[in-house]
XYZ file of C-alpha atoms in Angstrom:
721
model
C 3.828 50.616 -0.578
C 6.099 50.385 2.432
C 8.289 47.418 3.174
C 8.743 45.989 6.673
C 11.874 48.041 7.319
C 10.272 51.319 6.140
C 7.334 50.864 8.497
C 9.596 50.862 11.537
C 11.723 53.924 10.750
C 9.458 56.499 12.375
C 9.615 55.007 15.890
C 12.033 56.122 18.657
C 15.117 53.897 18.769
C 14.580 52.493 22.319
C 10.936 51.786 21.705
C 11.726 50.275 18.342
C 14.434 47.974 19.789
C 12.119 46.797 22.541
C 9.338 46.193 20.101
C 11.668 44.380 17.720
C 12.881 42.016 20.456
C 9.311 41.129 21.333
C 8.398 40.707 17.687
C 11.427 38.477 17.109
C 10.333 36.120 19.894
C 6.830 35.989 18.472
C 8.159 35.375 14.989
C 10.519 32.615 16.036
C 7.677 30.913 17.860
C 5.520 31.241 14.756
C 8.329 29.829 12.589
C 8.752 26.801 14.820
C 5.081 25.958 14.867
C 3.536 23.248 12.712
C 2.785 24.126 9.141
C -0.219 23.345 7.038
C -0.221 20.259 4.856
C 0.523 20.737 1.198
C -2.576 20.133 -0.877
C -3.916 21.153 -4.234
C -6.315 23.614 -2.672
C -3.762 25.185 -0.369
C -1.283 25.565 -3.190
C -3.966 27.111 -5.352
C -4.768 29.519 -2.547
C -1.153 30.617 -2.523
C -1.268 31.148 -6.259
C -4.354 33.337 -5.926
C -2.799 35.365 -3.127
C 0.371 35.806 -5.132
C -1.565 36.927 -8.191
C -3.536 39.548 -6.270
C -0.427 40.857 -4.563
C 1.735 41.399 -7.645
C 0.502 44.920 -8.123
C 1.629 45.937 -4.625
C 5.160 44.520 -4.569
C 7.700 47.035 -3.338
C 10.927 47.911 -5.102
C 12.813 46.170 -2.322
C 10.905 42.954 -2.932
C 11.670 43.150 -6.633
C 15.372 43.430 -5.907
C 15.148 40.438 -3.598
C 13.353 38.395 -6.220
C 16.122 39.089 -8.700
C 18.662 38.204 -6.054
C 16.831 34.955 -5.309
C 16.555 34.074 -8.975
C 20.320 34.210 -9.224
C 20.587 31.846 -6.286
C 17.903 29.447 -7.499
C 19.403 29.242 -10.977
C 22.472 27.651 -9.431
C 20.611 25.618 -6.804
C 22.802 22.574 -7.402
C 26.153 24.278 -6.654
C 27.994 23.396 -3.412
C 28.704 27.044 -2.612
C 25.023 27.961 -2.668
C 24.182 24.939 -0.546
C 26.775 25.946 2.051
C 25.405 29.491 2.151
C 21.827 28.268 2.478
C 22.719 25.733 5.173
C 24.590 28.333 7.230
C 21.550 30.574 7.291
C 19.167 27.661 7.818
C 21.079 26.426 10.845
C 20.848 29.838 12.529
C 17.122 30.175 12.000
C 16.275 26.559 12.791
C 18.351 26.542 15.990
C 16.907 29.844 17.129
C 13.380 28.808 16.340
C 13.510 25.255 17.627
C 10.847 25.734 20.275
C 9.117 22.538 21.351
C 5.421 22.169 20.689
C 2.788 19.822 22.017
C 2.855 17.434 19.062
C 3.726 13.878 20.163
C 6.630 12.008 18.643
C 7.902 8.463 18.291
C 9.942 7.209 21.220
C 12.882 6.411 18.933
C 13.854 5.940 15.307
C 13.266 2.177 15.518
C 9.572 2.561 16.335
C 9.202 5.055 13.511
C 10.769 2.702 10.959
C 8.722 -0.217 12.267
C 5.570 1.839 11.760
C 6.539 2.699 8.176
C 7.606 -0.855 7.288
C 4.651 -2.397 9.116
C 2.171 -0.296 7.176
C 3.828 -0.901 3.818
C 4.406 -4.645 4.217
C 0.986 -6.110 4.878
C -1.275 -8.978 3.917
C -1.836 -7.517 0.447
C 1.881 -8.043 -0.215
C 1.577 -11.756 0.529
C -2.011 -12.133 -0.627
C -1.926 -10.981 -4.249
C 1.689 -10.786 -5.314
C 2.397 -14.521 -5.986
C -0.883 -14.949 -7.868
C -0.234 -11.915 -10.081
C 3.376 -12.947 -10.625
C 2.368 -16.393 -11.919
C -0.348 -15.123 -14.265
C 1.580 -12.121 -15.608
C 4.817 -13.460 -16.975
C 6.620 -14.794 -13.892
C 10.070 -13.234 -13.921
C 8.904 -10.488 -16.290
C 6.423 -9.342 -13.656
C 9.262 -9.096 -11.115
C 11.431 -7.127 -13.558
C 8.647 -4.612 -14.217
C 7.855 -4.382 -10.504
C 11.464 -3.606 -9.549
C 11.750 -1.064 -12.388
C 8.576 0.776 -11.345
C 9.573 0.545 -7.688
C 12.718 2.619 -8.176
C 11.416 4.814 -11.001
C 8.162 5.877 -9.342
C 7.615 4.059 -6.039
C 10.640 5.334 -4.102
C 10.379 8.972 -5.325
C 6.688 9.171 -4.368
C 7.454 7.482 -1.063
C 10.117 10.098 -0.369
C 7.702 12.826 -1.415
C 5.114 11.763 1.175
C 7.646 11.151 3.957
C 9.418 14.478 3.420
C 6.127 16.401 3.269
C 4.881 14.951 6.551
C 8.258 15.266 8.252
C 8.898 18.883 7.267
C 5.369 20.183 7.679
C 4.520 18.218 10.818
C 1.032 17.541 9.524
C -0.941 14.587 8.249
C -2.539 14.371 4.843
C -5.621 16.319 3.845
C -7.344 13.112 2.718
C -9.944 12.918 5.488
C -12.414 11.407 3.007
C -10.474 8.151 3.258
C -12.512 7.422 6.384
C -15.374 6.258 4.198
C -13.114 4.374 1.817
C -14.423 0.828 1.194
C -10.851 -0.378 0.687
C -10.192 -0.104 4.419
C -12.928 -2.619 5.120
C -11.478 -4.991 2.574
C -8.040 -4.797 4.191
C -9.576 -5.603 7.584
C -11.307 -8.671 6.181
C -8.004 -10.184 5.043
C -6.889 -10.169 8.665
C -10.296 -11.547 9.700
C -9.841 -14.618 7.523
C -6.407 -15.215 9.013
C -7.794 -14.824 12.529
C -10.465 -17.468 11.863
C -7.822 -19.882 10.612
C -5.898 -19.202 13.822
C -8.885 -20.194 15.950
C -9.379 -23.359 13.899
C -5.725 -24.284 14.431
C -6.425 -24.961 18.106
C -7.710 -28.464 17.381
C -6.245 -31.732 16.208
C -6.532 -33.039 13.590
C -6.715 -29.810 11.683
C -10.176 -29.320 10.106
C -8.714 -28.710 6.643
C -6.485 -31.798 6.680
C -9.260 -34.283 5.725
C -12.625 -34.143 4.018
C -15.549 -34.123 6.477
C -18.040 -36.968 6.697
C -21.647 -36.528 5.690
C -24.071 -36.209 8.578
C -25.094 -39.636 9.947
C -22.930 -41.346 7.355
C -19.502 -42.886 6.941
C -19.033 -41.335 3.492
C -16.981 -38.235 2.814
C -18.646 -35.102 1.528
C -18.627 -35.519 -2.292
C -18.042 -31.768 -2.789
C -14.778 -32.144 -0.893
C -13.811 -35.400 -2.593
C -13.955 -33.701 -6.007
C -11.300 -31.195 -4.909
C -8.653 -31.034 -2.167
C -9.558 -30.565 1.542
C -7.781 -27.220 1.930
C -9.676 -25.625 -0.969
C -12.965 -27.085 0.231
C -12.364 -25.773 3.752
C -11.529 -22.302 2.393
C -14.715 -21.879 0.375
C -17.159 -23.890 2.445
C -16.106 -23.346 6.077
C -14.148 -20.091 6.076
C -16.069 -18.043 3.516
C -19.309 -20.059 3.369
C -19.207 -18.764 -0.196
C -22.237 -18.608 -2.425
C -22.055 -19.749 -6.031
C -22.725 -16.227 -7.336
C -22.354 -12.681 -6.068
C -26.112 -12.186 -6.479
C -26.756 -14.820 -3.815
C -26.240 -12.800 -0.665
C -27.266 -13.333 2.918
C -26.593 -12.219 6.463
C -22.991 -11.885 7.664
C -21.391 -15.217 8.536
C -21.368 -15.533 12.328
C -17.827 -16.787 12.862
C -16.380 -14.211 10.459
C -18.366 -11.415 12.125
C -16.913 -12.379 15.503
C -13.381 -12.493 14.062
C -13.959 -9.121 12.374
C -14.986 -7.614 15.702
C -11.886 -9.046 17.387
C -9.737 -7.689 14.555
C -10.862 -4.125 15.072
C -10.854 -4.559 18.852
C -7.167 -5.555 18.751
C -6.437 -2.605 16.457
C -8.287 -0.235 18.771
C -6.508 -1.478 21.909
C -3.145 -1.240 20.137
C -3.744 2.438 19.325
C -5.900 3.612 22.231
C -3.041 5.520 23.865
C -1.642 6.970 20.660
C 2.006 6.522 19.755
C 2.923 5.180 23.185
C 0.853 2.010 22.788
C 1.140 1.556 19.018
C 4.925 2.024 19.096
C 5.411 -0.821 21.566
C 2.970 -3.072 19.700
C 4.990 -2.653 16.516
C 7.926 -4.576 17.978
C 5.686 -7.650 18.001
C 3.626 -7.035 14.872
C 6.676 -6.390 12.640
C 9.581 -8.400 14.060
C 7.618 -11.599 14.776
C 6.271 -12.093 11.228
C 9.735 -11.845 9.693
C 11.172 -14.392 12.122
C 8.371 -16.869 11.399
C 8.485 -16.225 7.666
C 12.205 -17.005 7.555
C 11.718 -20.509 9.017
C 8.719 -21.189 6.763
C 10.751 -20.214 3.721
C 13.583 -22.589 4.642
C 11.130 -25.455 5.163
C 9.318 -24.808 1.893
C 12.562 -24.959 -0.095
C 13.223 -28.459 1.269
C 9.994 -29.909 -0.165
C 9.910 -32.282 -3.100
C 8.969 -30.402 -6.267
C 9.861 -26.971 -4.845
C 12.525 -26.549 -7.518
C 9.966 -27.027 -10.264
C 7.856 -24.213 -8.845
C 10.848 -21.911 -8.546
C 11.729 -22.423 -12.210
C 8.602 -20.482 -13.116
C 9.940 -17.440 -11.285
C 13.129 -17.486 -13.322
C 11.444 -18.280 -16.628
C 10.457 -14.777 -17.674
C 8.068 -14.398 -20.588
C 9.517 -11.780 -22.920
C 6.093 -11.020 -24.409
C 4.894 -9.843 -20.976
C 7.451 -7.028 -21.025
C 5.609 -5.471 -23.982
C 2.094 -5.981 -22.630
C 0.326 -2.838 -21.408
C -2.023 -5.014 -19.348
C 0.898 -6.558 -17.476
C 2.343 -3.111 -16.769
C -1.076 -1.942 -15.587
C -1.510 -4.873 -13.203
C 2.051 -4.475 -11.951
C 1.539 -0.773 -11.302
C -1.706 -1.465 -9.472
C -0.011 -4.025 -7.245
C 2.972 -1.748 -6.594
C 0.963 1.157 -5.207
C -1.599 -0.985 -3.378
C 1.199 -2.996 -1.776
C 3.584 -0.114 -1.097
C 0.828 2.046 0.385
C 1.507 5.394 -1.315
C -1.517 7.673 -1.590
C -3.307 6.485 1.544
C -1.860 9.289 3.656
C -0.319 6.962 6.238
C 3.320 7.643 5.309
C 2.705 11.372 5.684
C 0.929 10.899 9.011
C 3.598 8.606 10.463
C 6.409 10.921 9.304
C 4.791 13.941 10.925
C 5.768 12.594 14.351
C 9.519 12.364 13.651
C 12.036 15.244 14.068
C 12.598 17.316 10.948
C 16.295 16.475 10.867
C 15.555 12.806 10.126
C 17.059 11.430 6.885
C 13.882 10.490 5.029
C 15.761 9.551 1.830
C 17.329 6.556 3.552
C 13.986 5.743 5.179
C 12.228 5.652 1.798
C 14.770 3.163 0.463
C 14.528 1.031 3.622
C 10.737 0.784 3.375
C 10.839 0.086 -0.370
C 13.508 -2.607 0.015
C 11.609 -4.307 2.835
C 8.479 -4.274 0.700
C 10.371 -5.720 -2.255
C 12.138 -8.317 -0.109
C 8.865 -9.477 1.435
C 7.137 -9.636 -1.950
C 9.916 -11.725 -3.478
C 10.066 -13.953 -0.386
C 6.309 -14.518 -0.599
C 6.681 -15.477 -4.273
C 9.481 -17.946 -3.506
C 7.522 -19.455 -0.619
C 4.220 -19.803 -2.485
C 5.833 -21.082 -5.702
C 7.803 -23.671 -3.719
C 4.664 -24.876 -1.925
C 2.594 -24.913 -5.094
C 5.387 -26.666 -6.979
C 5.354 -29.325 -4.266
C 1.603 -29.856 -4.540
C 1.673 -29.774 -8.337
C 4.282 -32.551 -8.185
C 2.105 -34.556 -5.779
C -0.937 -34.168 -8.034
C 1.215 -35.080 -11.006
C 2.256 -38.312 -9.305
C -1.353 -39.007 -8.337
C -2.251 -38.734 -12.013
C 0.402 -41.353 -12.854
C -0.777 -43.651 -10.064
C -4.333 -43.323 -11.315
C -3.205 -44.267 -14.837
C -1.204 -47.228 -13.513
C -4.292 -48.451 -11.663
C -6.338 -48.021 -14.838
C -3.810 -50.146 -16.778
C -4.132 -52.905 -14.179
C -7.935 -52.873 -14.508
C -7.709 -53.016 -18.303
C -5.393 -56.056 -18.121
C -7.745 -57.836 -15.694
C -10.686 -57.054 -17.990
C -8.806 -58.515 -20.965
C -8.760 -55.266 -22.919
C -4.938 -55.211 -22.807
C -2.523 -58.172 -22.891
C -0.636 -59.114 -19.655
C 2.650 -57.663 -20.987
C 1.043 -54.202 -20.825
C 0.877 -54.396 -17.004
C 2.654 -51.656 -15.094
C 5.621 -53.230 -13.180
C 5.404 -53.103 -9.376
C 9.076 -52.095 -9.169
C 8.369 -48.792 -10.925
C 5.946 -47.542 -8.252
C 8.794 -46.294 -6.035
C 9.673 -43.401 -8.373
C 6.709 -43.293 -10.700
C 7.243 -39.737 -11.905
C 10.651 -40.650 -13.328
C 9.799 -44.114 -14.730
C 6.245 -43.769 -16.020
C 7.044 -41.968 -19.302
C 9.913 -44.371 -20.100
C 7.647 -47.369 -19.488
C 4.923 -46.023 -21.848
C 7.541 -45.394 -24.552
C 8.867 -48.966 -24.214
C 5.502 -50.574 -25.039
C 4.831 -51.878 -28.553
C 3.237 -49.249 -30.738
C -0.075 -51.098 -31.220
C -0.490 -51.659 -27.468
C 0.576 -48.075 -26.693
C -1.996 -46.631 -29.120
C -4.802 -48.611 -27.480
C -3.526 -47.772 -23.992
C -3.376 -44.014 -24.527
C -7.062 -43.856 -25.382
C -7.910 -44.943 -21.816
C -5.348 -42.899 -19.899
C -5.400 -39.315 -18.631
C -2.812 -36.937 -20.055
C -0.650 -35.975 -17.073
C 1.125 -32.603 -17.317
C 3.183 -31.052 -14.556
C 2.718 -27.572 -16.012
C -1.054 -28.003 -16.103
C -1.080 -29.213 -12.507
C 0.857 -26.135 -11.419
C -1.509 -23.875 -13.319
C -4.471 -25.529 -11.628
C -3.136 -25.157 -8.077
C -2.196 -21.519 -8.763
C -5.751 -20.555 -9.709
C -7.690 -18.119 -7.534
C -6.535 -15.073 -5.549
C -6.698 -17.119 -2.336
C -3.795 -19.292 -3.436
C -1.446 -17.763 -0.835
C -3.726 -18.609 2.065
C -4.237 -22.130 0.731
C -0.453 -22.457 0.482
C -0.089 -21.552 4.154
C -2.705 -24.131 5.126
C -1.053 -26.775 2.970
C 2.467 -26.416 4.331
C 1.507 -27.472 7.855
C 1.012 -31.031 6.596
C 4.769 -31.426 6.132
C 5.511 -30.686 9.808
C 5.452 -33.313 12.564
C 3.145 -31.227 14.765
C 0.797 -29.602 12.245
C -1.511 -27.979 14.827
C 1.391 -26.181 16.512
C 2.806 -24.944 13.207
C -0.641 -23.882 12.036
C -0.893 -21.633 15.093
C 2.541 -20.179 14.349
C 1.681 -19.563 10.691
C -1.586 -17.783 11.353
C -0.103 -15.735 14.184
C 2.311 -14.584 11.479
C -0.530 -13.586 9.141
C -2.550 -11.884 11.891
C 0.386 -9.789 13.117
C 1.287 -8.922 9.535
C -2.217 -7.574 8.965
C -2.302 -5.782 12.316
C 0.647 -3.517 11.538
C -0.991 -2.499 8.249
C -4.306 -1.691 9.906
C -2.515 0.367 12.537
C -0.817 2.393 9.814
C -4.103 2.966 7.982
C -5.928 4.083 11.133
C -3.011 6.385 11.985
C -3.400 7.897 8.518
C -7.016 8.738 9.452
C -6.494 9.973 13.013
C -3.624 12.347 12.242
C -5.295 14.499 9.532
C -8.510 14.619 11.573
C -6.662 15.912 14.620
C -4.686 18.353 12.491
C -7.839 19.660 10.845
C -9.915 19.785 14.048
C -7.722 20.701 16.997
C -10.459 19.816 19.510
C -10.027 16.142 18.622
C -6.486 16.154 20.006
C -7.970 16.170 23.497
C -10.083 13.102 22.751
C -7.667 10.672 21.077
C -9.158 7.624 22.796
C -12.719 8.492 21.816
C -11.643 9.238 18.246
C -9.779 5.917 17.963
C -12.745 3.942 19.312
C -15.168 5.768 17.004
C -13.082 5.094 13.888
C -12.595 1.411 14.716
C -16.317 0.985 15.504
C -17.259 2.662 12.233
C -14.844 0.462 10.297
C -16.206 -2.674 11.948
C -19.789 -1.836 11.008
C -18.913 -0.837 7.454
C -16.887 -4.049 6.983
C -19.773 -6.406 7.769
C -20.767 -6.416 4.098
C -17.507 -8.248 3.329
C -18.165 -11.202 5.660
C -21.392 -12.369 4.048
C -21.673 -15.389 1.716
C -20.755 -13.176 -1.249
C -18.392 -10.955 0.742
C -15.213 -12.329 -0.828
C -16.541 -11.345 -4.259
C -16.968 -7.756 -3.035
C -13.386 -7.819 -1.760
C -12.261 -8.943 -5.221
C -14.278 -6.109 -6.806
C -12.459 -3.549 -4.671
C -9.083 -5.195 -5.098
C -9.240 -5.828 -8.844
C -11.203 -2.835 -10.120
C -12.050 -0.122 -7.610
C -8.967 0.652 -5.516
C -6.558 1.572 -8.310
C -8.624 4.354 -9.917
C -9.022 6.604 -6.826
C -5.495 5.774 -5.719
C -3.956 6.891 -9.019
C -6.098 10.022 -8.949
C -4.910 10.909 -5.432
C -1.272 10.253 -6.349
C -1.503 12.399 -9.489
C -3.054 15.312 -7.598
C -0.536 14.934 -4.790
C 2.333 14.943 -7.267
C 1.030 17.990 -9.124
C 0.338 19.914 -5.916
C 3.776 19.481 -4.380
C 5.994 19.352 -7.461
C 4.352 21.740 -9.908
C 2.261 24.148 -7.824
C 4.362 24.192 -4.674
C 7.563 23.758 -6.671
C 10.029 20.880 -7.001
C 13.026 23.185 -6.518
C 11.453 24.643 -3.409
C 10.637 21.206 -2.076
C 14.233 20.099 -2.622
C 15.350 23.119 -0.616
C 13.061 21.834 2.147
C 14.855 18.517 2.118
C 18.134 20.401 2.588
C 16.566 21.896 5.698
C 15.468 18.436 6.853
C 18.852 16.747 7.067
C 21.399 19.360 6.140
C 22.775 18.194 2.815
C 21.598 17.997 -0.804
C 20.124 14.941 -2.475
C 20.807 13.848 -6.064
C 19.094 16.191 -8.549
C 17.615 13.189 -10.357
C 14.747 13.246 -7.858
C 13.580 16.529 -9.299
C 13.438 14.964 -12.762
C 11.613 11.908 -11.399
C 9.057 14.036 -9.553
C 8.472 16.479 -12.395
C 8.367 14.126 -15.365
C 8.733 10.383 -14.741
C 6.216 10.030 -11.899
C 3.408 12.098 -13.489
C 3.877 10.345 -16.838
C 3.756 6.837 -15.345
C 0.809 7.676 -13.084
C -1.215 9.217 -15.915
C -0.527 6.233 -18.197
C -1.560 3.791 -15.472
C -4.650 5.845 -14.667
C -5.794 6.089 -18.288
C -5.041 2.429 -19.031
C -7.083 1.413 -15.991
C -10.038 3.524 -17.121
C -9.815 2.143 -20.662
C -9.633 -1.405 -19.326
C -12.748 -0.863 -17.189
C -14.601 0.651 -20.133
C -13.685 -1.924 -22.793
C -13.639 -5.163 -20.803
C -16.359 -6.845 -18.764
C -15.576 -7.041 -15.069
C -15.429 -10.587 -13.736
C -14.546 -12.566 -10.628
C -13.571 -16.098 -9.668
C -16.480 -17.872 -7.955
C -16.849 -21.242 -6.295
C -19.101 -23.702 -8.156
C -20.282 -26.223 -5.576
C -21.758 -28.583 -8.184
C -18.347 -29.302 -9.755
C -16.203 -28.311 -6.742
C -14.092 -25.937 -8.781
C -13.428 -22.241 -9.329
C -15.129 -20.695 -12.347
C -15.071 -17.301 -14.039
C -18.247 -15.269 -13.528
C -19.205 -11.820 -14.827
C -20.383 -9.231 -12.352
C -24.030 -8.212 -12.912
C -24.824 -4.800 -14.385
C -25.850 -3.337 -11.019
C -22.385 -4.142 -9.674
C -20.880 -2.052 -12.470
C -23.087 0.862 -11.377
C -21.981 0.301 -7.782
C -18.359 0.375 -8.930
C -18.856 3.725 -10.690
C -20.600 5.173 -7.626
C -17.746 4.066 -5.354
C -15.156 5.633 -7.646
C -17.060 8.928 -7.903
C -17.783 9.131 -4.167
C -14.123 8.553 -3.339
C -12.767 11.111 -5.820
C -15.521 13.735 -5.411
C -14.158 15.334 -2.192
C -10.987 16.389 -4.038
C -12.684 18.802 -6.511
C -15.348 19.682 -3.918
C -12.792 20.806 -1.340
C -10.817 22.534 -4.077
C -13.832 24.612 -5.116
C -14.716 25.335 -1.492
C -11.218 26.616 -0.713
C -11.116 28.579 -3.961
C -14.339 30.327 -3.026
C -13.194 30.930 0.564
C -9.871 32.416 -0.507
C -11.489 34.626 -3.132
C -14.169 35.865 -0.733
C -11.787 36.530 2.165
C -9.197 38.176 -0.079
C -11.803 40.467 -1.613
C -13.072 41.444 1.818
C -9.556 42.115 3.136
C -8.620 44.169 0.094
C -11.635 46.407 0.582
C -10.658 47.260 4.168
C -6.903 47.743 4.161
C -3.933 48.167 1.933
C -2.271 44.807 1.324
C 1.328 44.127 0.461
C 2.927 40.830 -0.437
C 6.207 40.155 1.300
C 8.497 37.401 -0.045
C 9.801 34.708 2.273
C 12.868 34.975 4.407
C 15.996 33.501 2.915
C 16.759 31.502 6.014
C 13.650 29.340 5.790
C 12.827 28.835 2.180
C 9.908 26.523 2.943
C 9.628 27.214 6.618
C 6.695 29.496 5.942
C 4.575 30.212 2.951
C 4.041 33.593 1.272
C 1.554 35.468 3.386
C -0.589 38.587 3.128
C 0.402 41.237 5.653
C -1.571 44.358 6.562
C 0.297 47.605 6.996
C -0.141 47.402 10.783
C 1.721 44.078 10.913
C 4.664 44.943 8.692
C 6.994 45.819 11.557
C 6.855 42.310 13.045
C 9.504 40.798 10.813
C 11.950 43.691 10.705
C 14.607 42.399 13.064
C 14.668 38.910 11.536
C 14.917 40.520 8.102
C 17.981 42.425 9.251
C 19.601 39.206 10.498
C 18.775 37.203 7.408
C 19.802 40.003 5.104
C 16.765 40.173 2.911
C 13.760 38.268 1.718
C 13.459 35.557 -0.883
C 10.247 34.507 -2.588
C 9.013 30.948 -2.944
C 10.356 28.791 -5.734
């Protein structure tokens, strides 16, 4: 077999020089062009090509492989880095030819897009509830540990892949993902609350009156107005998931407006979405800061905050707690949805994505912890109020017992103690004679502050109820309600924009004709998502959202993350990928990332994936439903047909991965066999100057001369890691 240099030796010198100059220009243009996304199938294709080409490697290539092995064995040394960077700079600067791919206007818009996607309603929606029911401070400890052990490395992996390869993810199947509809519904609920905030008094401040009556609705009287309004007016929830119905009108309208706003924000691509991000990211943080300060000033807030600090040691050893924490981490952070890769593909390759990964992770962590502090402070306040109501109810009961003659007059509750009943009630009961106290306790309710907190923290909608409750402490509740729900709407908008961007980018990268019709593509995706989300705004729609959130989303997500990790780190090569990051911003990163990518991340992901499957297999799936007869939340088991639906959703979401893998495997095998039958094929290793700039390729003998001059400049070829 002839190498590239051998194929050019028979030409006249002048003709060869002219041809080489033309070939160099073509090659540099090819080097600067966008590269394919890294996927399992693509990496497998490379492996197949490499395997078929081994028999035709030239002696020159073998020498270069040995030379490269010596370099790669010392990949962490400063001298090798300097040598690699010197060569990289020459090739990158020579090949930096602009292409037609759009880019963010500035680094700020890019970071806002990444943070806005990562920090969404799911961060505020589920995190406080899970924290309370999974060990409090222990949950936070596990979350922070997993964040830096697995979350940040995988985040960097996705950002670096999109940034270097200038392509979105291959996960086009996410278009039909039910999770996207569920995310849109969270914003829909917030939008409906925003519309209801435009009236005074606020509709959730008091129980409504019965029609043609002066009596309050007994269903509301048995609970608190905010909870009643949530289940009865916002969700119009049925008592069971089996009781369905047509989509609720007001939620359907809000859902349409949600996707309309998302569509308008992205209709002009990065130009419109980039400017919208200044509002949808900065505004929520400003509002959230003032809400946090106000919540900490409430009576009883300190009691709620104690539960954050009181970590349960037993939770640290619970596999279920680790599983729930891992689920929340990846659903909240957003890894695996393809959006980080898509957003990063529009930033220059020289961008420092390591710092960006830490910025996004820290913002996500900061927002999660802030949401916990806010919700726990609010719920601690309302637990304290309910606790005092329990004491007042007991004091009133004592008065009635004295009037009825059941208790002597000396058992009466003193009027002077009403001013600070929570501090004086227990001391008063203890001061009563033992015989009177024993009789008294049989008539009184046992008041417990811990039980009151547990009761108000029930249900995944606790965060939204907390936001509706806090407005009562402000002087102008209607105004502050508008501010609060503008905060929630804008928070959800930035997440939806990131998700839609994660769909548009891989579609346009896979089908170049769609790049000319960005507006039509954006409208089509948003219209499709609106129609597919209508199932979540019916009377039992919130129970479907819980099914996706609690049971469905984590299984496909872990599967995607595992395959993504294996494809880039093990098939593509962790050492090779690290060399890419050197190309990205011109200096090495700590070698610990290689260890995290190769061992820690796959191990944690596999454990979480298997534990989730085991949990689904061994335990019945259940949801929290509203029981209108007792005005309380109750645990219900999903019917058997819902379990079948869950399995179908999981299979449908994961199926495209092996299907596309088999399709590409067949295509590569068929095309390679056909090519081999027509011409002699030789496998040429990569150029040293761009270790990941291009992948190993099959070259026919007629095309071997095209890389000769670049080979002479770079001084040889180096194979992939």
